[in-house]
Every structure is written in C-alpha cells, then in structure tokens.
mmCIF file of C-alpha atoms in Angstrom:
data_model
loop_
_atom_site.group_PDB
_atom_site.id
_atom_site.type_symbol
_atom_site.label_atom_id
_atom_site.label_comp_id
_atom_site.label_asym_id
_atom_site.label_seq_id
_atom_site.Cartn_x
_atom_site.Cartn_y
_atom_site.Cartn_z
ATOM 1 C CA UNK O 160 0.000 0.000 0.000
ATOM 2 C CA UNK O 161 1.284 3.345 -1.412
ATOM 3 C CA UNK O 162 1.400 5.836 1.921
ATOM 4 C CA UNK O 163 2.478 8.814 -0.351
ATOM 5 C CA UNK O 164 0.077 11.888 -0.679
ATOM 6 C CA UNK O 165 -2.224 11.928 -3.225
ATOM 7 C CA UNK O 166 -0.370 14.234 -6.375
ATOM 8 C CA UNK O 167 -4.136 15.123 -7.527
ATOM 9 C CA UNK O 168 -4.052 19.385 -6.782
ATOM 10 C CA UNK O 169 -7.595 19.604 -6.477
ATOM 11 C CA UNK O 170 -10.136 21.073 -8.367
ATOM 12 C CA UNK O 171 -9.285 23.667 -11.258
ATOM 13 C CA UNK O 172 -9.314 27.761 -10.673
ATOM 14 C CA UNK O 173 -12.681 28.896 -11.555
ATOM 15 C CA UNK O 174 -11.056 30.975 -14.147
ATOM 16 C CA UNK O 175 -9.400 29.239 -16.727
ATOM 17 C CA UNK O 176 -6.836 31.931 -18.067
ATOM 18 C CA UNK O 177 -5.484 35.111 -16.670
ATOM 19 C CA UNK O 178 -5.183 37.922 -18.675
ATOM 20 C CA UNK O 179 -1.636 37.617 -19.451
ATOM 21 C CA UNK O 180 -1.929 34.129 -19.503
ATOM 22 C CA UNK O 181 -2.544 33.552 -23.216
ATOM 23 C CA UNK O 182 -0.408 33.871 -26.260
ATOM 24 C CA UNK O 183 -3.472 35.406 -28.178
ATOM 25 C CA UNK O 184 -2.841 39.360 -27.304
ATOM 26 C CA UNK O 185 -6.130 39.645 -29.397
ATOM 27 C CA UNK O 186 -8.488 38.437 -26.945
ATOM 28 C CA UNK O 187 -9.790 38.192 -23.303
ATOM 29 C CA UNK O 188 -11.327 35.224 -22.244
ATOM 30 C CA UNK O 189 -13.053 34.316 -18.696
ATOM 31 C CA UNK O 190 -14.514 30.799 -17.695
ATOM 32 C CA UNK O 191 -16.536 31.007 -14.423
ATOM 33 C CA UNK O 192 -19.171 29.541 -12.579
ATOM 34 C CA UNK O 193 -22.304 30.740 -11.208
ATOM 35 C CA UNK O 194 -24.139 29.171 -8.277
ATOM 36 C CA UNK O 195 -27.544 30.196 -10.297
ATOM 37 C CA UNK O 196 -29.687 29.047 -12.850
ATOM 38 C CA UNK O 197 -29.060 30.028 -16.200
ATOM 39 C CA UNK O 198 -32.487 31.911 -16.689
ATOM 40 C CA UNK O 199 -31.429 34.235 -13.885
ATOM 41 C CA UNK O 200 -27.496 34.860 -15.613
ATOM 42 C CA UNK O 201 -29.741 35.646 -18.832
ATOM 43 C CA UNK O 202 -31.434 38.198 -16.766
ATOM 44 C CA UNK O 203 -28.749 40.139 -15.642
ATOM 45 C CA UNK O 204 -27.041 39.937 -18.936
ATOM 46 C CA UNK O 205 -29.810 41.535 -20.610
ATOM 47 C CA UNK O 206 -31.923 43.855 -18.622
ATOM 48 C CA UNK O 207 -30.690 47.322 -18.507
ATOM 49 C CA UNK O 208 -31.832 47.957 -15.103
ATOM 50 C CA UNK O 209 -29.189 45.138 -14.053
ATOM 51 C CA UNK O 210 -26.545 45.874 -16.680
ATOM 52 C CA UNK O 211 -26.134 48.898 -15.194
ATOM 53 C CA UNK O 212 -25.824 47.279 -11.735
ATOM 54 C CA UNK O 213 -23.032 45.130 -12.670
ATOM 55 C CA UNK O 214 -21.531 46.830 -15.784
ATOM 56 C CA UNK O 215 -22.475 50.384 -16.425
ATOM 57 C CA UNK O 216 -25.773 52.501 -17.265
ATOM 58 C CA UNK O 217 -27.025 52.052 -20.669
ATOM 59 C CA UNK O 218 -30.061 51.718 -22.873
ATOM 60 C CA UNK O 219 -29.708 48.200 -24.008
ATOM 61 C CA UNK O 220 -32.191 46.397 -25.508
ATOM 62 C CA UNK O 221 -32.159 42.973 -26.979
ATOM 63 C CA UNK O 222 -32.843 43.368 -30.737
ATOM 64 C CA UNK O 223 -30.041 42.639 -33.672
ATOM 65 C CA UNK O 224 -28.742 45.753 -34.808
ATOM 66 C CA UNK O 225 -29.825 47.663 -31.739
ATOM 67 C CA UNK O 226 -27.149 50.762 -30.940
ATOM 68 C CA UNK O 227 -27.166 51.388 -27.298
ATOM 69 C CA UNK O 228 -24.578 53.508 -25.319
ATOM 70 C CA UNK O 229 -22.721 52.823 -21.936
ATOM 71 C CA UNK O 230 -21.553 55.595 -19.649
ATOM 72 C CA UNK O 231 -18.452 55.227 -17.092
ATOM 73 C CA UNK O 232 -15.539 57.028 -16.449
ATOM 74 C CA UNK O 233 -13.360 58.282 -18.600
ATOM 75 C CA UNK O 234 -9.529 56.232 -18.548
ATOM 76 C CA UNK O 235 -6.918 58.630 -20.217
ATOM 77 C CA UNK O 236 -3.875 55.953 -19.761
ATOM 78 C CA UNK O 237 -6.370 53.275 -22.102
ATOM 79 C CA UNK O 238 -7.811 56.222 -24.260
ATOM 80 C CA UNK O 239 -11.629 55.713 -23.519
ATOM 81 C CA UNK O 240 -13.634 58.914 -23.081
ATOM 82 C CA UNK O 241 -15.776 57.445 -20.989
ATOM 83 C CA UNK O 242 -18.989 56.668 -23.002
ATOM 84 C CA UNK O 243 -19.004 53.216 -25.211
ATOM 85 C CA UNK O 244 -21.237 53.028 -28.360
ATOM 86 C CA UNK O 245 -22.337 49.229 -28.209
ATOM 87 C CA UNK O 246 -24.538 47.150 -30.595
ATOM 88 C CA UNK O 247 -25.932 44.356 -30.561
ATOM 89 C CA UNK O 248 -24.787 41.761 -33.065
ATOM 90 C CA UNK O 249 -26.382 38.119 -32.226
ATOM 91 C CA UNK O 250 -28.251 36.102 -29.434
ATOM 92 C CA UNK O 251 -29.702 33.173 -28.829
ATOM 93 C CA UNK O 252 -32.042 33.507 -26.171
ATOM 94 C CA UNK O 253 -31.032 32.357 -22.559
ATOM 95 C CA UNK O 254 -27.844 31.045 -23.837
ATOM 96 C CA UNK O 255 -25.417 33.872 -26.216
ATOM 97 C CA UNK O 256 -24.903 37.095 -26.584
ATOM 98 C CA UNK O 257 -22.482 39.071 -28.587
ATOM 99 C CA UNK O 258 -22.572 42.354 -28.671
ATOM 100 C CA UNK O 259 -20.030 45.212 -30.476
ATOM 101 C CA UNK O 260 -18.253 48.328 -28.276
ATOM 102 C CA UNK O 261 -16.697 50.911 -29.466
ATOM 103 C CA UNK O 262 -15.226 54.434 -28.174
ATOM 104 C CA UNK O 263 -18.107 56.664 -28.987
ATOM 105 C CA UNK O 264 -15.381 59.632 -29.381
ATOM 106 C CA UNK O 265 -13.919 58.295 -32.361
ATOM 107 C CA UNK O 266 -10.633 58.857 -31.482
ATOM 108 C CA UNK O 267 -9.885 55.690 -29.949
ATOM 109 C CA UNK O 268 -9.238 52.782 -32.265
ATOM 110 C CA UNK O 269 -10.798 50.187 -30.336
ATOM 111 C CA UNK O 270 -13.464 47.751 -31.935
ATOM 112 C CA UNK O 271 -14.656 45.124 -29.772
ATOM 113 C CA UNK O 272 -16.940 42.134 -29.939
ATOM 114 C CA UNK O 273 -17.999 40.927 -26.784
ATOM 115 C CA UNK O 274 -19.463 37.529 -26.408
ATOM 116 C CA UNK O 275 -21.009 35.946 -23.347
ATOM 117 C CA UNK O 276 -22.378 32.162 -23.741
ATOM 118 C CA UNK O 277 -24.268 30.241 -21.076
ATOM 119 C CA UNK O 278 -24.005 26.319 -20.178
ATOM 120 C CA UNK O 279 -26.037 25.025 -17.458
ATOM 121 C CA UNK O 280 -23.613 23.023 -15.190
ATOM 122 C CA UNK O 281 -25.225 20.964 -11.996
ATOM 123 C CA UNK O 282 -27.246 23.649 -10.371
ATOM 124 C CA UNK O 283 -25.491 26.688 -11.542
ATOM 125 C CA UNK O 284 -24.345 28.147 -14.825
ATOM 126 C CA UNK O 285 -20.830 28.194 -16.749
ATOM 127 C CA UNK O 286 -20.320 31.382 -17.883
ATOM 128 C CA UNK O 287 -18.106 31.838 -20.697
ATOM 129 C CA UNK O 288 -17.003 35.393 -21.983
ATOM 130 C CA UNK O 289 -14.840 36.052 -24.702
ATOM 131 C CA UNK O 290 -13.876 39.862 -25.600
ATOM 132 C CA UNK O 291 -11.996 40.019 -28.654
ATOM 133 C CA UNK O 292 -10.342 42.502 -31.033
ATOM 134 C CA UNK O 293 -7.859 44.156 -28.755
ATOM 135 C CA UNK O 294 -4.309 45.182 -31.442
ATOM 136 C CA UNK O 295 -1.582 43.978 -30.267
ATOM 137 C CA UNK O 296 0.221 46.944 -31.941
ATOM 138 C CA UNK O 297 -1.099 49.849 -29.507
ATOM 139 C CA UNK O 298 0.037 50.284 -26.225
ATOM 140 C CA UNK O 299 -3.490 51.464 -25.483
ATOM 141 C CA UNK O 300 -5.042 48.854 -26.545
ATOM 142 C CA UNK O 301 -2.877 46.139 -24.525
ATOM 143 C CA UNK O 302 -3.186 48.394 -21.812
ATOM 144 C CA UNK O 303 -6.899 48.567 -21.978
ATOM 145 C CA UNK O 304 -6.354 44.209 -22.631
ATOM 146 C CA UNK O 305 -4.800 44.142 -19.357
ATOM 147 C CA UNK O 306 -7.195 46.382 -17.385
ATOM 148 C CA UNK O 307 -10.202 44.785 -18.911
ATOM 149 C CA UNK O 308 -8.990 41.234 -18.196
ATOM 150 C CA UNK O 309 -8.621 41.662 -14.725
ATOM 151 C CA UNK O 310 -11.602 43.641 -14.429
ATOM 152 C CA UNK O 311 -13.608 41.327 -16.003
ATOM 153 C CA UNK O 312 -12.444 38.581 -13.566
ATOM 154 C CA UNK O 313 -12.379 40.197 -10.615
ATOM 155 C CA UNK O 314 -14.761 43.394 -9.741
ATOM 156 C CA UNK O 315 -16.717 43.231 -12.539
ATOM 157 C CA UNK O 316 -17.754 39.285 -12.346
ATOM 158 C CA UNK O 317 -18.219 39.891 -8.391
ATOM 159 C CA UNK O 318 -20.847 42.545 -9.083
ATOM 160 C CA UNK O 319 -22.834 40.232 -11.724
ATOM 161 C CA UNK O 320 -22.718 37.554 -8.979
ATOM 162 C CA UNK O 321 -24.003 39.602 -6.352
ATOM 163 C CA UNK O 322 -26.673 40.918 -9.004
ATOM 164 C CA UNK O 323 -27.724 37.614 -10.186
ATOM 165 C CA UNK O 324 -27.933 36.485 -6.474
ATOM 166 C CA UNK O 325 -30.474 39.235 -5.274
ATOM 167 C CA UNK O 326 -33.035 37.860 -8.498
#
C-alpha cells in the first residue's frame, strides 16, 4: 500500500486563463461559474436595469442591430472617453450574446466584440465570456487588454454575482 500523498491538486481555478496568460494578445477570455440558474445569468445579462448594476448605465435592448450607449468614467492611460457606443450583433435567447463596443469619441481605435455564452452546469451556470479585437500593436489597446482582463475577472464578475444572487 502506497502511503504517499495523493499528487491530484484539487479542483481547477474557476477561471481558466489570466489575462496575461494567453499567447493570443487579441483576446480576453473568462470561464466562471455561477451558483444560479441560467435563466437568472440571462437576466442580468440583458436587462438594462441590471446591466447597469453590474456593468455600467445604458439603454440596451435585446434586438439585432440595436445601438445602445454605456456611460463610465473616462480612462486617459487606455484612451476611452468614458462613453461606449455598443450594438448588438447576435443572441440566442437564454444562452449567447455578442454584442459590439466601441469608443463613442472616435478617437480611440478600439473595436470590440464581446461575447457571453451560457451552459447550465449541476445547479449553476458556466459562464463563458470572450472579448476580442484588442491590437496587439497599440500600447493602449494592450493596456486597456490588461485592465479589462482583470476587471472582467475580478470586480466586474463579483458585481454580476451579487446581481444575479439578489433575483
């Protein structure tokens, strides 16, 4: 009989790569789990009320093609002015959404696609987010990568938690 600790580490980080983690400088991508039914994830994901809860104020509304804006504050060292001109490019009800951002000044280069898919997983939901279109050729921009990444896995998943757990 083999007396030597088990080797197995455990179960896997709830995020599967950092933001610095991957070789693609193009892209952000978050894996997480939610201890809440998928219906409820949807929820937050898509009413304004609780987008702006989580994410920031805006006038979304889940049509194709419609052009919403998000307001925050403005981050000189990434180049956003503050207010994002999003639109909505595909969904599939209560399980993907992809949506576009851009820097409604004009003067920042960034043009985003944001998509967030939904797997039911036991009693909860696996979220999946993948933000993608970052250039790797401006400092801004892989700033605004690095900021976003750990914002998205940190402060900004936290508040849609605590959102989706008060539904």
């Amino acid at each position: 009989m083999n007396s030597e600790p088990d080797p197995d580490p455990g179960p896997a980080p709830e995020h599967a790569a950092g933001p610095d983690e991957s070789d693609d400088l193009t892209t952000v991508r978050v894996d997480q789990f939610l201890p809440h039914p998928p219906g409820k994830v949807w929820r937050a994901l898509t009413e304004p009320e609780l987008i702006a809860q989580w994410l920031m104020p805006c006038d979304f509304r889940l049509e194709v093609g419609h052009r919403y804006t998000m307001t925050s504050t403005p981050r000189p060292n990434t180049g956003f002015s503050g207010t994002t001109a999003a639109e909505v490019l595909a969904f599939e009800p209560g399980r993907m959404l992809a949506v576009r951002w851009r820097d409604a000044s004009g003067t920042n280069r960034a043009d985003w696609t944001i998509t967030w898919t939904l797997a039911p997983e036991g009693r909860g939901t696996r979220l999946f987010l993948v933000h993608e279109g970052f250039d790797p050729d401006d400092d801004l921009q892989m700033m605004a990568r690095k900021i976003m990444g750990s914002g998205w896995r940190s402060h900004i998943m936290d508040a849609l938690i605590r959102v989706v757990g008060r539904l």
